[in-house]
Amino acid sequence: NVNPNIPYGMLLRVNSEIQIIKRFLNIQKKIAVIPKVEGKTPTDVFNKLLHISKELDVLNNQGIDPSAVFAQVMRLYEDVSTVLKFLNITDNTFPPAKNDNSKPKDAFMEVQNFNKYIKRLQRIFDIDRTSFSGLQKDTIVPEDTFILVGMANAEFQTIKAYLGLTHEVTPPAIFYKDKTPSDVEQVIVWLTRRIQLIDTLEVQ
Protein backbone atom coordinates (compact mmCIF):
# COMPACT_ATOMS: atom_id res chain seq x y z
CA ASN A 1 0.00 0.00 0.00
CA VAL A 2 2.20 2.83 -1.32
CA ASN A 3 1.16 6.40 -0.62
CA PRO A 4 1.47 8.46 -3.87
CA ASN A 5 3.70 10.91 -2.00
CA ILE A 6 6.44 8.25 -1.91
CA PRO A 7 6.87 7.65 -5.67
CA TYR A 8 6.31 11.36 -6.28
CA GLY A 9 9.16 12.17 -3.91
CA MET A 10 11.40 9.67 -5.69
CA LEU A 11 10.56 11.34 -9.00
CA LEU A 12 11.61 14.69 -7.57
CA ARG A 13 15.00 13.16 -6.83
CA VAL A 14 15.24 11.79 -10.37
CA ASN A 15 14.35 15.20 -11.75
CA SER A 16 17.08 16.82 -9.65
CA GLU A 17 19.65 14.42 -11.10
CA ILE A 18 18.49 15.22 -14.64
CA GLN A 19 18.88 18.93 -14.01
CA ILE A 20 22.44 18.36 -12.78
CA ILE A 21 23.26 16.41 -15.95
CA LYS A 22 21.71 19.11 -18.15
CA ARG A 23 23.76 21.76 -16.41
CA PHE A 24 26.95 19.70 -16.75
CA LEU A 25 26.31 19.18 -20.48
CA ASN A 26 25.25 22.82 -20.91
CA ILE A 27 21.84 21.82 -22.26
CA GLN A 28 19.72 24.95 -22.28
CA LYS A 29 16.35 23.59 -23.41
CA LYS A 30 13.71 23.92 -20.71
CA ILE A 31 10.65 21.75 -20.10
CA ALA A 32 7.67 23.51 -18.54
CA VAL A 33 7.64 22.95 -14.79
CA ILE A 34 4.61 21.23 -13.26
CA PRO A 35 2.95 23.35 -10.55
CA LYS A 36 3.37 22.04 -7.02
CA VAL A 37 0.34 20.27 -5.57
CA GLU A 38 -0.66 19.16 -2.08
CA GLY A 39 -2.03 15.72 -1.32
CA LYS A 40 -0.46 13.82 -4.23
CA THR A 41 -2.61 11.41 -6.25
CA PRO A 42 -1.74 8.75 -8.86
CA THR A 43 -2.64 11.36 -11.48
CA ASP A 44 0.05 13.66 -10.09
CA VAL A 45 2.55 10.79 -10.24
CA PHE A 46 1.55 10.16 -13.86
CA ASN A 47 2.00 13.83 -14.76
CA LYS A 48 5.40 13.97 -13.06
CA LEU A 49 6.48 10.81 -14.89
CA LEU A 50 5.44 12.41 -18.15
CA HIS A 51 7.45 15.54 -17.29
CA ILE A 52 10.55 13.45 -16.55
CA SER A 53 10.03 11.47 -19.75
CA LYS A 54 10.14 14.73 -21.70
CA GLU A 55 13.29 15.77 -19.83
CA LEU A 56 14.91 12.46 -20.80
CA ASP A 57 13.84 13.06 -24.39
CA VAL A 58 15.94 16.23 -24.26
CA LEU A 59 18.97 14.30 -22.99
CA ASN A 60 18.51 11.54 -25.57
CA ASN A 61 17.71 14.00 -28.33
CA GLN A 62 14.96 11.56 -29.23
CA GLY A 63 11.36 11.14 -28.08
CA ILE A 64 9.33 8.06 -27.20
CA ASP A 65 7.94 6.37 -30.30
CA PRO A 66 5.41 3.53 -30.75
CA SER A 67 8.23 0.97 -30.94
CA ALA A 68 9.29 1.87 -27.39
CA VAL A 69 5.67 1.62 -26.24
CA PHE A 70 5.34 -1.78 -27.93
CA ALA A 71 8.42 -3.02 -26.06
CA GLN A 72 6.77 -2.18 -22.73
CA VAL A 73 3.52 -3.84 -23.78
CA MET A 74 5.44 -7.03 -24.51
CA ARG A 75 6.85 -6.98 -20.98
CA LEU A 76 3.27 -6.88 -19.72
CA TYR A 77 2.41 -9.72 -22.10
CA GLU A 78 5.11 -11.87 -20.51
CA ASP A 79 3.84 -11.10 -17.00
CA VAL A 80 0.28 -12.12 -17.90
CA SER A 81 1.69 -15.31 -19.46
CA THR A 82 3.50 -16.08 -16.20
CA VAL A 83 0.29 -15.80 -14.18
CA LEU A 84 -1.79 -17.84 -16.63
CA LYS A 85 0.81 -20.59 -16.56
CA PHE A 86 1.02 -20.55 -12.76
CA LEU A 87 -2.76 -20.85 -12.47
CA ASN A 88 -2.88 -23.64 -15.09
CA ILE A 89 -5.27 -21.60 -17.22
CA THR A 90 -5.53 -22.67 -20.84
CA ASP A 91 -5.08 -19.65 -23.08
CA ASN A 92 -7.40 -20.10 -26.04
CA THR A 93 -7.36 -16.43 -27.02
CA PHE A 94 -5.98 -15.03 -30.23
CA PRO A 95 -4.90 -11.55 -31.35
CA PRO A 96 -7.57 -9.38 -32.93
CA ALA A 97 -7.33 -8.02 -36.43
CA LYS A 98 -5.06 -5.00 -36.60
CA ASN A 99 -6.70 -1.62 -36.99
CA ASP A 100 -4.40 0.10 -39.46
CA ASN A 101 -5.92 3.49 -38.68
CA SER A 102 -5.11 3.43 -34.98
CA LYS A 103 -3.88 6.61 -33.33
CA PRO A 104 -1.93 6.97 -30.06
CA LYS A 105 -5.20 7.75 -28.25
CA ASP A 106 -6.70 4.41 -29.37
CA ALA A 107 -3.83 2.50 -27.79
CA PHE A 108 -4.05 4.68 -24.67
CA MET A 109 -7.77 3.94 -24.29
CA GLU A 110 -7.13 0.21 -24.61
CA VAL A 111 -4.54 0.35 -21.83
CA GLN A 112 -7.17 2.12 -19.72
CA ASN A 113 -9.56 -0.72 -20.49
CA PHE A 114 -6.92 -3.31 -19.55
CA ASN A 115 -6.42 -1.53 -16.24
CA LYS A 116 -10.11 -2.02 -15.45
CA TYR A 117 -9.57 -5.77 -15.38
CA ILE A 118 -6.56 -5.41 -13.09
CA LYS A 119 -8.82 -3.43 -10.76
CA ARG A 120 -11.47 -6.15 -11.03
CA LEU A 121 -9.00 -8.80 -9.82
CA GLN A 122 -7.72 -6.53 -7.08
CA ARG A 123 -11.26 -5.85 -5.90
CA ILE A 124 -12.27 -9.53 -5.92
CA PHE A 125 -9.25 -10.53 -3.89
CA ASP A 126 -9.19 -7.50 -1.60
CA ILE A 127 -5.96 -6.06 -2.96
CA ASP A 128 -5.48 -2.31 -2.51
CA ARG A 129 -6.28 -0.45 -5.73
CA THR A 130 -5.02 2.72 -7.37
CA SER A 131 -7.52 4.88 -9.20
CA PHE A 132 -6.53 5.92 -12.72
CA SER A 133 -9.84 7.68 -13.33
CA GLY A 134 -8.18 11.07 -13.60
CA LEU A 135 -5.71 10.09 -16.31
CA GLN A 136 -7.98 10.59 -19.31
CA LYS A 137 -6.68 13.25 -21.68
CA ASP A 138 -7.88 14.79 -24.91
CA THR A 139 -4.53 14.87 -26.68
CA ILE A 140 -2.46 11.70 -26.43
CA VAL A 141 1.14 11.21 -27.51
CA PRO A 142 3.23 7.99 -27.33
CA GLU A 143 4.84 9.17 -24.05
CA ASP A 144 1.41 9.08 -22.39
CA THR A 145 0.78 5.49 -23.43
CA PHE A 146 4.35 4.49 -22.54
CA ILE A 147 3.90 5.71 -18.97
CA LEU A 148 0.40 4.29 -18.60
CA VAL A 149 1.64 0.85 -19.69
CA GLY A 150 4.37 1.16 -17.06
CA MET A 151 1.76 1.93 -14.43
CA ALA A 152 -0.31 -1.06 -15.57
CA ASN A 153 2.79 -3.21 -15.22
CA ALA A 154 3.32 -1.88 -11.71
CA GLU A 155 -0.28 -2.59 -10.74
CA PHE A 156 -0.05 -6.13 -12.14
CA GLN A 157 2.83 -6.78 -9.75
CA THR A 158 0.26 -6.79 -6.94
CA ILE A 159 -1.40 -9.80 -8.59
CA LYS A 160 1.94 -11.59 -8.86
CA ALA A 161 2.75 -10.73 -5.25
CA TYR A 162 -0.63 -12.06 -4.09
CA LEU A 163 0.21 -15.35 -5.81
CA GLY A 164 3.64 -15.48 -4.22
CA LEU A 165 5.43 -15.00 -7.55
CA THR A 166 8.04 -12.78 -5.95
CA HIS A 167 10.91 -14.33 -7.90
CA GLU A 168 9.19 -14.11 -11.30
CA VAL A 169 10.82 -10.89 -12.41
CA THR A 170 9.29 -8.96 -15.29
CA PRO A 171 11.67 -9.39 -18.25
CA PRO A 172 13.63 -6.43 -19.60
CA ALA A 173 12.41 -4.68 -22.71
CA ILE A 174 13.51 -5.97 -26.10
CA PHE A 175 14.31 -3.58 -28.93
CA TYR A 176 11.67 -3.31 -31.65
CA LYS A 177 11.55 -1.04 -34.65
CA ASP A 178 8.93 0.21 -37.10
CA LYS A 179 6.04 -0.42 -34.72
CA THR A 180 2.92 1.74 -34.93
CA PRO A 181 -0.01 2.58 -32.63
CA SER A 182 -1.86 -0.19 -34.51
CA ASP A 183 0.65 -2.77 -33.22
CA VAL A 184 0.36 -1.45 -29.68
CA GLU A 185 -3.44 -1.44 -29.76
CA GLN A 186 -3.58 -4.96 -31.21
CA VAL A 187 -1.46 -6.49 -28.43
CA ILE A 188 -3.23 -4.56 -25.67
CA VAL A 189 -6.66 -5.76 -26.89
CA TRP A 190 -5.27 -9.29 -26.92
CA LEU A 191 -3.90 -8.82 -23.41
CA THR A 192 -7.34 -7.71 -22.24
CA ARG A 193 -8.81 -10.93 -23.62
CA ARG A 194 -6.11 -12.91 -21.81
CA ILE A 195 -6.52 -11.23 -18.43
CA GLN A 196 -10.26 -11.88 -18.59
CA LEU A 197 -9.42 -15.60 -18.38
CA ILE A 198 -8.29 -15.03 -14.80
CA ASP A 199 -11.39 -15.36 -12.65
CA THR A 200 -9.62 -16.94 -9.68
CA LEU A 201 -6.24 -16.59 -8.08
CA GLU A 202 -6.23 -20.17 -6.82
CA VAL A 203 -4.09 -22.77 -8.58
CA GLN A 204 -6.32 -25.27 -10.38
Coordinates of N, CA and C in Angstrom, one line a residue:
N1 N 0.9 -1.2 0.0 CA 0.0 0.0 0.0 C 0.9 1.2 0.0
V2 N 1.3 1.7 -1.2 CA 2.2 2.8 -1.3 C 1.5 4.2 -1.5
N3 N 1.7 5.1 -0.5 CA 1.2 6.4 -0.6 C 1.8 7.1 -1.8
P4 N 0.9 7.8 -2.7 CA 1.5 8.5 -3.9 C 2.6 9.5 -3.6
N5 N 2.6 10.0 -2.3 CA 3.7 10.9 -2.0 C 5.1 10.3 -2.1
I6 N 5.2 8.9 -1.9 CA 6.4 8.2 -1.9 C 7.0 8.2 -3.3
P7 N 6.3 7.6 -4.3 CA 6.9 7.7 -5.7 C 7.1 9.1 -6.2
Y8 N 6.2 10.0 -5.8 CA 6.3 11.4 -6.3 C 7.6 12.0 -5.8
G9 N 7.9 11.7 -4.5 CA 9.2 12.2 -3.9 C 10.4 11.6 -4.6
M10 N 10.3 10.3 -5.0 CA 11.4 9.7 -5.7 C 11.6 10.3 -7.1
L11 N 10.5 10.7 -7.7 CA 10.6 11.3 -9.0 C 11.2 12.7 -8.9
L12 N 11.0 13.4 -7.8 CA 11.6 14.7 -7.6 C 13.1 14.5 -7.5
R13 N 13.6 13.4 -6.9 CA 15.0 13.2 -6.8 C 15.6 12.9 -8.2
V14 N 14.8 12.1 -9.0 CA 15.2 11.8 -10.4 C 15.4 13.1 -11.2
N15 N 14.4 13.9 -11.0 CA 14.3 15.2 -11.8 C 15.6 16.1 -11.4
S16 N 15.9 16.0 -10.1 CA 17.1 16.8 -9.7 C 18.4 16.3 -10.3
E17 N 18.5 15.0 -10.4 CA 19.6 14.4 -11.1 C 19.7 14.8 -12.6
I18 N 18.5 14.8 -13.2 CA 18.5 15.2 -14.6 C 18.9 16.7 -14.8
Q19 N 18.5 17.5 -13.9 CA 18.9 18.9 -14.0 C 20.4 19.1 -13.8
I20 N 21.0 18.3 -13.0 CA 22.4 18.4 -12.8 C 23.2 17.9 -14.1
I21 N 22.7 16.9 -14.7 CA 23.3 16.4 -16.0 C 23.1 17.5 -17.0
K22 N 21.9 18.1 -17.1 CA 21.7 19.1 -18.2 C 22.7 20.3 -17.9
R23 N 22.9 20.7 -16.7 CA 23.8 21.8 -16.4 C 25.2 21.4 -16.8
F24 N 25.6 20.2 -16.5 CA 26.9 19.7 -16.8 C 27.2 19.7 -18.3
L25 N 26.2 19.3 -19.0 CA 26.3 19.2 -20.5 C 25.9 20.5 -21.2
N26 N 25.6 21.5 -20.4 CA 25.2 22.8 -20.9 C 24.1 22.7 -21.9
I27 N 23.1 21.9 -21.5 CA 21.8 21.8 -22.3 C 20.9 22.9 -21.8
Q28 N 20.5 23.8 -22.7 CA 19.7 25.0 -22.3 C 18.2 24.7 -22.4
K29 N 17.8 23.8 -23.2 CA 16.4 23.6 -23.4 C 15.6 23.3 -22.1
K30 N 14.5 24.0 -21.9 CA 13.7 23.9 -20.7 C 12.4 23.2 -21.0
I31 N 12.0 22.4 -20.1 CA 10.6 21.7 -20.1 C 9.8 22.4 -19.1
A32 N 8.6 22.8 -19.4 CA 7.7 23.5 -18.5 C 7.5 22.8 -17.2
V33 N 7.7 23.5 -16.1 CA 7.6 23.0 -14.8 C 6.2 22.7 -14.4
I34 N 5.9 21.6 -13.7 CA 4.6 21.2 -13.3 C 4.4 22.0 -11.9
P35 N 3.2 22.7 -11.8 CA 2.9 23.4 -10.6 C 2.9 22.4 -9.4
K36 N 3.4 22.9 -8.2 CA 3.4 22.0 -7.0 C 1.9 21.8 -6.6
V37 N 1.7 20.6 -6.1 CA 0.3 20.3 -5.6 C 0.5 19.6 -4.2
E38 N -0.6 19.8 -3.4 CA -0.7 19.2 -2.1 C -1.5 17.9 -2.2
G39 N -1.2 16.9 -1.3 CA -2.0 15.7 -1.3 C -1.9 15.0 -2.6
K40 N -0.7 14.5 -2.9 CA -0.5 13.8 -4.2 C -1.4 12.7 -4.5
T41 N -1.8 12.5 -5.8 CA -2.6 11.4 -6.3 C -1.9 10.6 -7.3
P42 N -2.4 9.5 -7.7 CA -1.7 8.7 -8.9 C -1.7 9.6 -10.1
T43 N -2.7 10.5 -10.3 CA -2.6 11.4 -11.5 C -1.4 12.3 -11.4
D44 N -1.1 12.8 -10.2 CA 0.1 13.7 -10.1 C 1.3 12.9 -10.4
V45 N 1.4 11.6 -10.0 CA 2.6 10.8 -10.2 C 2.7 10.6 -11.8
F46 N 1.6 10.3 -12.4 CA 1.5 10.2 -13.9 C 2.1 11.4 -14.5
N47 N 1.6 12.6 -14.1 CA 2.0 13.8 -14.8 C 3.5 14.1 -14.5
K48 N 4.0 13.8 -13.3 CA 5.4 14.0 -13.1 C 6.2 13.0 -13.9
L49 N 5.8 11.8 -14.0 CA 6.5 10.8 -14.9 C 6.6 11.3 -16.3
L50 N 5.5 11.9 -16.8 CA 5.4 12.4 -18.2 C 6.4 13.6 -18.3
H51 N 6.5 14.4 -17.3 CA 7.4 15.5 -17.3 C 8.9 15.0 -17.4
I52 N 9.2 14.0 -16.6 CA 10.5 13.4 -16.5 C 10.8 12.8 -17.9
S53 N 9.8 12.1 -18.4 CA 10.0 11.5 -19.7 C 10.4 12.5 -20.8
K54 N 9.8 13.7 -20.7 CA 10.1 14.7 -21.7 C 11.6 15.3 -21.4
E55 N 11.9 15.3 -20.2 CA 13.3 15.8 -19.8 C 14.3 14.8 -20.4
L56 N 14.0 13.5 -20.3 CA 14.9 12.5 -20.8 C 15.0 12.5 -22.3
D57 N 13.8 12.9 -22.9 CA 13.8 13.1 -24.4 C 14.9 14.1 -24.8
V58 N 15.0 15.2 -24.0 CA 15.9 16.2 -24.3 C 17.4 15.7 -24.2
L59 N 17.6 14.9 -23.1 CA 19.0 14.3 -23.0 C 19.3 13.3 -24.1
N60 N 18.3 12.5 -24.5 CA 18.5 11.5 -25.6 C 18.5 12.1 -27.0
N61 N 18.0 13.4 -27.0 CA 17.7 14.0 -28.3 C 16.8 13.1 -29.2
Q62 N 15.9 12.4 -28.5 CA 15.0 11.6 -29.2 C 13.8 11.3 -28.3
G63 N 12.6 11.4 -28.9 CA 11.4 11.1 -28.1 C 10.9 9.7 -28.1
I64 N 9.9 9.4 -27.3 CA 9.3 8.1 -27.2 C 8.5 7.8 -28.5
D65 N 8.7 6.7 -29.1 CA 7.9 6.4 -30.3 C 7.1 5.1 -30.0
P66 N 6.2 4.7 -31.0 CA 5.4 3.5 -30.8 C 6.2 2.2 -30.6
S67 N 7.4 2.2 -31.1 CA 8.2 1.0 -30.9 C 8.6 0.8 -29.5
A68 N 8.9 1.9 -28.8 CA 9.3 1.9 -27.4 C 8.1 1.5 -26.6
V69 N 6.9 2.0 -26.9 CA 5.7 1.6 -26.2 C 5.4 0.1 -26.4
F70 N 5.6 -0.4 -27.6 CA 5.3 -1.8 -27.9 C 6.2 -2.7 -27.1
A71 N 7.5 -2.2 -26.9 CA 8.4 -3.0 -26.1 C 7.9 -3.2 -24.6
Q72 N 7.3 -2.1 -24.1 CA 6.8 -2.2 -22.7 C 5.5 -3.0 -22.7
V73 N 4.7 -3.0 -23.7 CA 3.5 -3.8 -23.8 C 3.9 -5.3 -23.8
M74 N 5.0 -5.6 -24.5 CA 5.4 -7.0 -24.5 C 5.9 -7.5 -23.1
R75 N 6.5 -6.6 -22.4 CA 6.9 -7.0 -21.0 C 5.6 -7.4 -20.2
L76 N 4.5 -6.6 -20.4 CA 3.3 -6.9 -19.7 C 2.7 -8.2 -20.2
Y77 N 2.9 -8.5 -21.5 CA 2.4 -9.7 -22.1 C 3.1 -10.9 -21.4
E78 N 4.4 -10.8 -21.2 CA 5.1 -11.9 -20.5 C 4.6 -12.1 -19.1
D79 N 4.3 -11.0 -18.4 CA 3.8 -11.1 -17.0 C 2.5 -11.8 -17.0
V80 N 1.6 -11.4 -17.9 CA 0.3 -12.1 -17.9 C 0.5 -13.6 -18.2
S81 N 1.4 -13.9 -19.1 CA 1.7 -15.3 -19.5 C 2.2 -16.1 -18.2
T82 N 3.0 -15.4 -17.4 CA 3.5 -16.1 -16.2 C 2.4 -16.5 -15.3
V83 N 1.4 -15.5 -15.1 CA 0.3 -15.8 -14.2 C -0.6 -16.9 -14.7
L84 N -0.9 -16.8 -16.0 CA -1.8 -17.8 -16.6 C -1.2 -19.2 -16.5
K85 N 0.1 -19.3 -16.7 CA 0.8 -20.6 -16.6 C 0.8 -21.1 -15.1
F86 N 1.0 -20.2 -14.2 CA 1.0 -20.6 -12.8 C -0.3 -21.1 -12.3
L87 N -1.4 -20.5 -12.8 CA -2.8 -20.8 -12.5 C -3.3 -22.0 -13.3
N88 N -2.5 -22.5 -14.2 CA -2.9 -23.6 -15.1 C -4.1 -23.3 -15.9
I89 N -4.2 -22.1 -16.4 CA -5.3 -21.6 -17.2 C -4.9 -21.8 -18.7
T90 N -5.8 -22.5 -19.4 CA -5.5 -22.7 -20.8 C -5.9 -21.4 -21.6
D91 N -4.9 -20.9 -22.3 CA -5.1 -19.7 -23.1 C -5.5 -20.0 -24.5
N92 N -6.8 -19.8 -24.7 CA -7.4 -20.1 -26.0 C -7.7 -18.8 -26.8
T93 N -7.1 -17.7 -26.4 CA -7.4 -16.4 -27.0 C -6.5 -16.3 -28.3
F94 N -6.8 -15.3 -29.0 CA -6.0 -15.0 -30.2 C -6.0 -13.5 -30.5
P95 N -5.0 -13.0 -31.1 CA -4.9 -11.6 -31.4 C -6.0 -11.1 -32.3
P96 N -6.5 -9.9 -32.0 CA -7.6 -9.4 -32.9 C -7.0 -8.9 -34.2
A97 N -7.8 -8.6 -35.2 CA -7.3 -8.0 -36.4 C -6.8 -6.6 -36.1
K98 N -5.7 -6.3 -36.8 CA -5.1 -5.0 -36.6 C -5.9 -3.9 -37.2
N99 N -6.0 -2.8 -36.5 CA -6.7 -1.6 -37.0 C -5.6 -0.7 -37.5
D100 N -5.5 -0.7 -38.8 CA -4.4 0.1 -39.5 C -4.5 1.6 -39.3
N101 N -5.7 2.1 -38.9 CA -5.9 3.5 -38.7 C -5.8 4.0 -37.2
S102 N -5.2 3.1 -36.4 CA -5.1 3.4 -35.0 C -4.2 4.7 -34.8
K103 N -4.6 5.4 -33.8 CA -3.9 6.6 -33.3 C -3.4 6.4 -31.9
P104 N -2.4 7.2 -31.4 CA -1.9 7.0 -30.1 C -3.1 6.9 -29.0
K105 N -4.1 7.7 -29.2 CA -5.2 7.8 -28.3 C -5.9 6.4 -28.2
D106 N -6.0 5.7 -29.3 CA -6.7 4.4 -29.4 C -6.0 3.4 -28.5
A107 N -4.6 3.4 -28.6 CA -3.8 2.5 -27.8 C -3.9 2.9 -26.3
F108 N -3.9 4.2 -26.0 CA -4.1 4.7 -24.7 C -5.4 4.2 -24.0
M109 N -6.5 4.3 -24.8 CA -7.8 3.9 -24.3 C -7.8 2.4 -24.0
E110 N -7.1 1.7 -24.8 CA -7.1 0.2 -24.6 C -6.3 -0.2 -23.4
V111 N -5.3 0.6 -23.1 CA -4.5 0.4 -21.8 C -5.4 0.7 -20.6
Q112 N -6.2 1.8 -20.8 CA -7.2 2.1 -19.7 C -8.2 1.0 -19.5
N113 N -8.6 0.4 -20.6 CA -9.6 -0.7 -20.5 C -8.9 -1.9 -19.8
F114 N -7.7 -2.2 -20.2 CA -6.9 -3.3 -19.6 C -6.8 -3.1 -18.0
N115 N -6.6 -1.8 -17.7 CA -6.4 -1.5 -16.2 C -7.7 -1.8 -15.5
K116 N -8.8 -1.7 -16.1 CA -10.1 -2.0 -15.4 C -10.2 -3.5 -15.0
Y117 N -9.6 -4.4 -15.8 CA -9.6 -5.8 -15.4 C -8.5 -6.1 -14.3
I118 N -7.5 -5.3 -14.2 CA -6.6 -5.4 -13.1 C -7.3 -5.0 -11.8
K119 N -8.1 -3.9 -11.9 CA -8.8 -3.4 -10.8 C -9.9 -4.5 -10.3
R120 N -10.5 -5.1 -11.3 CA -11.5 -6.1 -11.0 C -10.8 -7.3 -10.2
L121 N -9.7 -7.7 -10.6 CA -9.0 -8.8 -9.8 C -8.6 -8.3 -8.4
Q122 N -8.1 -7.1 -8.4 CA -7.7 -6.5 -7.1 C -8.9 -6.4 -6.2
R123 N -10.1 -6.0 -6.7 CA -11.3 -5.8 -5.9 C -11.7 -7.2 -5.4
I124 N -11.8 -8.2 -6.3 CA -12.3 -9.5 -5.9 C -11.4 -10.1 -4.8
F125 N -10.1 -9.9 -4.9 CA -9.2 -10.5 -3.9 C -8.7 -9.6 -2.8
D126 N -9.4 -8.4 -2.7 CA -9.2 -7.5 -1.6 C -7.8 -7.0 -1.6
I127 N -7.3 -6.7 -2.8 CA -6.0 -6.1 -3.0 C -6.2 -4.6 -3.1
D128 N -5.3 -3.8 -2.4 CA -5.5 -2.3 -2.5 C -5.4 -1.9 -4.0
R129 N -6.2 -0.9 -4.3 CA -6.3 -0.5 -5.7 C -5.9 1.0 -5.8
T130 N -5.4 1.3 -7.0 CA -5.0 2.7 -7.4 C -6.0 3.2 -8.4
S131 N -6.6 4.3 -8.2 CA -7.5 4.9 -9.2 C -6.8 5.6 -10.3
F132 N -7.1 5.2 -11.6 CA -6.5 5.9 -12.7 C -7.6 6.8 -13.4
S133 N -8.7 7.0 -12.7 CA -9.8 7.7 -13.3 C -9.5 9.1 -13.8
G134 N -8.5 9.7 -13.2 CA -8.2 11.1 -13.6 C -7.1 11.2 -14.7
L135 N -6.8 10.1 -15.3 CA -5.7 10.1 -16.3 C -6.2 10.3 -17.7
Q136 N -7.5 10.4 -18.0 CA -8.0 10.6 -19.3 C -7.6 12.0 -19.8
K137 N -7.1 12.0 -21.1 CA -6.7 13.3 -21.7 C -7.3 13.4 -23.1
D138 N -7.4 14.6 -23.6 CA -7.9 14.8 -24.9 C -6.8 14.6 -26.0
T139 N -5.6 15.0 -25.7 CA -4.5 14.9 -26.7 C -3.5 13.9 -26.1
I140 N -3.3 12.8 -26.9 CA -2.5 11.7 -26.4 C -1.3 11.6 -27.4
V141 N -0.1 11.5 -26.8 CA 1.1 11.2 -27.5 C 1.7 9.9 -27.0
P142 N 2.7 9.3 -27.8 CA 3.2 8.0 -27.3 C 3.8 8.0 -25.9
E143 N 4.3 9.1 -25.4 CA 4.8 9.2 -24.1 C 3.7 8.9 -23.0
D144 N 2.5 9.3 -23.3 CA 1.4 9.1 -22.4 C 1.1 7.6 -22.3
T145 N 1.1 6.9 -23.4 CA 0.8 5.5 -23.4 C 1.9 4.7 -22.8
F146 N 3.2 5.1 -23.1 CA 4.3 4.5 -22.5 C 4.3 4.5 -21.0
I147 N 4.0 5.6 -20.4 CA 3.9 5.7 -19.0 C 2.7 4.9 -18.4
L148 N 1.6 5.0 -19.1 CA 0.4 4.3 -18.6 C 0.6 2.8 -18.6
V149 N 1.3 2.3 -19.7 CA 1.6 0.8 -19.7 C 2.6 0.5 -18.5
G150 N 3.5 1.4 -18.2 CA 4.4 1.2 -17.1 C 3.6 1.1 -15.8
M151 N 2.6 1.9 -15.6 CA 1.8 1.9 -14.4 C 0.9 0.7 -14.4
A152 N 0.4 0.2 -15.5 CA -0.3 -1.1 -15.6 C 0.6 -2.2 -15.1
N153 N 1.8 -2.2 -15.6 CA 2.8 -3.2 -15.2 C 3.0 -3.2 -13.7
A154 N 3.1 -2.0 -13.2 CA 3.3 -1.9 -11.7 C 2.1 -2.4 -10.9
E155 N 0.9 -2.1 -11.4 CA -0.3 -2.6 -10.7 C -0.4 -4.1 -10.9
F156 N 0.0 -4.7 -12.0 CA 0.0 -6.1 -12.1 C 0.9 -6.9 -11.2
Q157 N 1.9 -6.1 -10.7 CA 2.8 -6.8 -9.8 C 2.1 -7.2 -8.5
T158 N 1.0 -6.4 -8.1 CA 0.3 -6.8 -6.9 C -0.4 -8.2 -7.1
I159 N -0.8 -8.5 -8.3 CA -1.4 -9.8 -8.6 C -0.3 -10.9 -8.4
K160 N 0.8 -10.6 -9.0 CA 1.9 -11.6 -8.9 C 2.3 -11.8 -7.4
A161 N 2.4 -10.6 -6.7 CA 2.8 -10.7 -5.3 C 1.7 -11.5 -4.5
Y162 N 0.4 -11.3 -4.8 CA -0.6 -12.1 -4.1 C -0.5 -13.6 -4.3
L163 N 0.0 -13.9 -5.5 CA 0.2 -15.4 -5.8 C 1.5 -15.9 -5.3
G164 N 2.3 -15.0 -4.7 CA 3.6 -15.5 -4.2 C 4.7 -15.6 -5.3
L165 N 4.5 -14.9 -6.4 CA 5.4 -15.0 -7.6 C 6.5 -13.9 -7.4
T166 N 7.1 -13.9 -6.3 CA 8.0 -12.8 -6.0 C 9.4 -12.9 -6.7
H167 N 9.6 -14.1 -7.2 CA 10.9 -14.3 -7.9 C 10.7 -14.4 -9.4
E168 N 9.5 -14.2 -9.9 CA 9.2 -14.1 -11.3 C 9.3 -12.7 -11.8
V169 N 10.5 -12.3 -12.1 CA 10.8 -10.9 -12.4 C 10.3 -10.6 -13.8
T170 N 9.7 -9.4 -14.0 CA 9.3 -9.0 -15.3 C 10.5 -8.8 -16.2
P171 N 10.5 -9.4 -17.4 CA 11.7 -9.4 -18.2 C 12.0 -8.0 -18.7
P172 N 13.3 -7.7 -19.1 CA 13.6 -6.4 -19.6 C 13.0 -6.2 -21.0
A173 N 13.0 -5.0 -21.4 CA 12.4 -4.7 -22.7 C 13.4 -5.2 -23.8
I174 N 12.8 -5.6 -24.9 CA 13.5 -6.0 -26.1 C 13.3 -4.9 -27.1
F175 N 14.4 -4.6 -27.9 CA 14.3 -3.6 -28.9 C 13.4 -4.0 -30.1
Y176 N 12.5 -3.1 -30.5 CA 11.7 -3.3 -31.7 C 11.8 -2.1 -32.5
K177 N 11.5 -2.2 -33.8 CA 11.6 -1.0 -34.6 C 10.4 -1.1 -35.6
D178 N 10.0 0.1 -36.1 CA 8.9 0.2 -37.1 C 7.6 -0.2 -36.6
K179 N 7.4 -0.1 -35.3 CA 6.0 -0.4 -34.7 C 5.2 0.8 -34.8
T180 N 3.9 0.6 -34.8 CA 2.9 1.7 -34.9 C 1.9 1.6 -33.8
P181 N 1.1 2.7 -33.6 CA 0.0 2.6 -32.6 C -0.9 1.4 -32.9
S182 N -1.0 1.0 -34.2 CA -1.9 -0.2 -34.5 C -1.3 -1.4 -33.9
D183 N 0.0 -1.6 -33.9 CA 0.6 -2.8 -33.2 C 0.4 -2.8 -31.7
V184 N 0.6 -1.6 -31.1 CA 0.4 -1.4 -29.7 C -1.1 -1.8 -29.3
E185 N -2.0 -1.2 -30.0 CA -3.4 -1.4 -29.8 C -3.8 -2.9 -29.9
Q186 N -3.3 -3.6 -31.0 CA -3.6 -5.0 -31.2 C -3.2 -5.8 -30.0
V187 N -1.9 -5.6 -29.5 CA -1.5 -6.5 -28.4 C -2.2 -6.2 -27.1
I188 N -2.5 -4.9 -26.9 CA -3.2 -4.6 -25.7 C -4.6 -5.2 -25.7
V189 N -5.3 -5.1 -26.8 CA -6.7 -5.8 -26.9 C -6.5 -7.2 -26.6
W190 N -5.5 -7.9 -27.2 CA -5.3 -9.3 -26.9 C -5.0 -9.5 -25.4
L191 N -4.2 -8.7 -24.8 CA -3.9 -8.8 -23.4 C -5.2 -8.7 -22.6
T192 N -6.1 -7.9 -23.0 CA -7.3 -7.7 -22.2 C -8.1 -9.0 -22.3
R193 N -8.1 -9.6 -23.5 CA -8.8 -10.9 -23.6 C -8.2 -12.0 -22.7
R194 N -6.8 -11.9 -22.6 CA -6.1 -12.9 -21.8 C -6.4 -12.7 -20.3
I195 N -6.3 -11.5 -19.9 CA -6.5 -11.2 -18.4 C -7.9 -11.6 -18.0
Q196 N -8.9 -11.5 -18.9 CA -10.3 -11.9 -18.6 C -10.4 -13.4 -18.3
L197 N -9.4 -14.2 -18.7 CA -9.4 -15.6 -18.4 C -9.2 -15.9 -16.9
I198 N -8.6 -14.9 -16.2 CA -8.3 -15.0 -14.8 C -9.5 -14.7 -14.0
D199 N -10.2 -15.6 -13.5 CA -11.4 -15.4 -12.6 C -11.2 -15.9 -11.2
T200 N -10.0 -16.5 -11.0 CA -9.6 -16.9 -9.7 C -8.1 -16.8 -9.5
L201 N -7.7 -16.6 -8.3 CA -6.2 -16.6 -8.1 C -5.8 -17.8 -7.3
E202 N -6.6 -18.9 -7.5 CA -6.2 -20.2 -6.8 C -5.7 -21.1 -7.9
V203 N -4.6 -21.8 -7.6 CA -4.1 -22.8 -8.6 C -5.1 -23.9 -8.8
Q204 N -5.3 -24.2 -10.1 CA -6.3 -25.3 -10.4 C -5.7 -26.6 -10.1

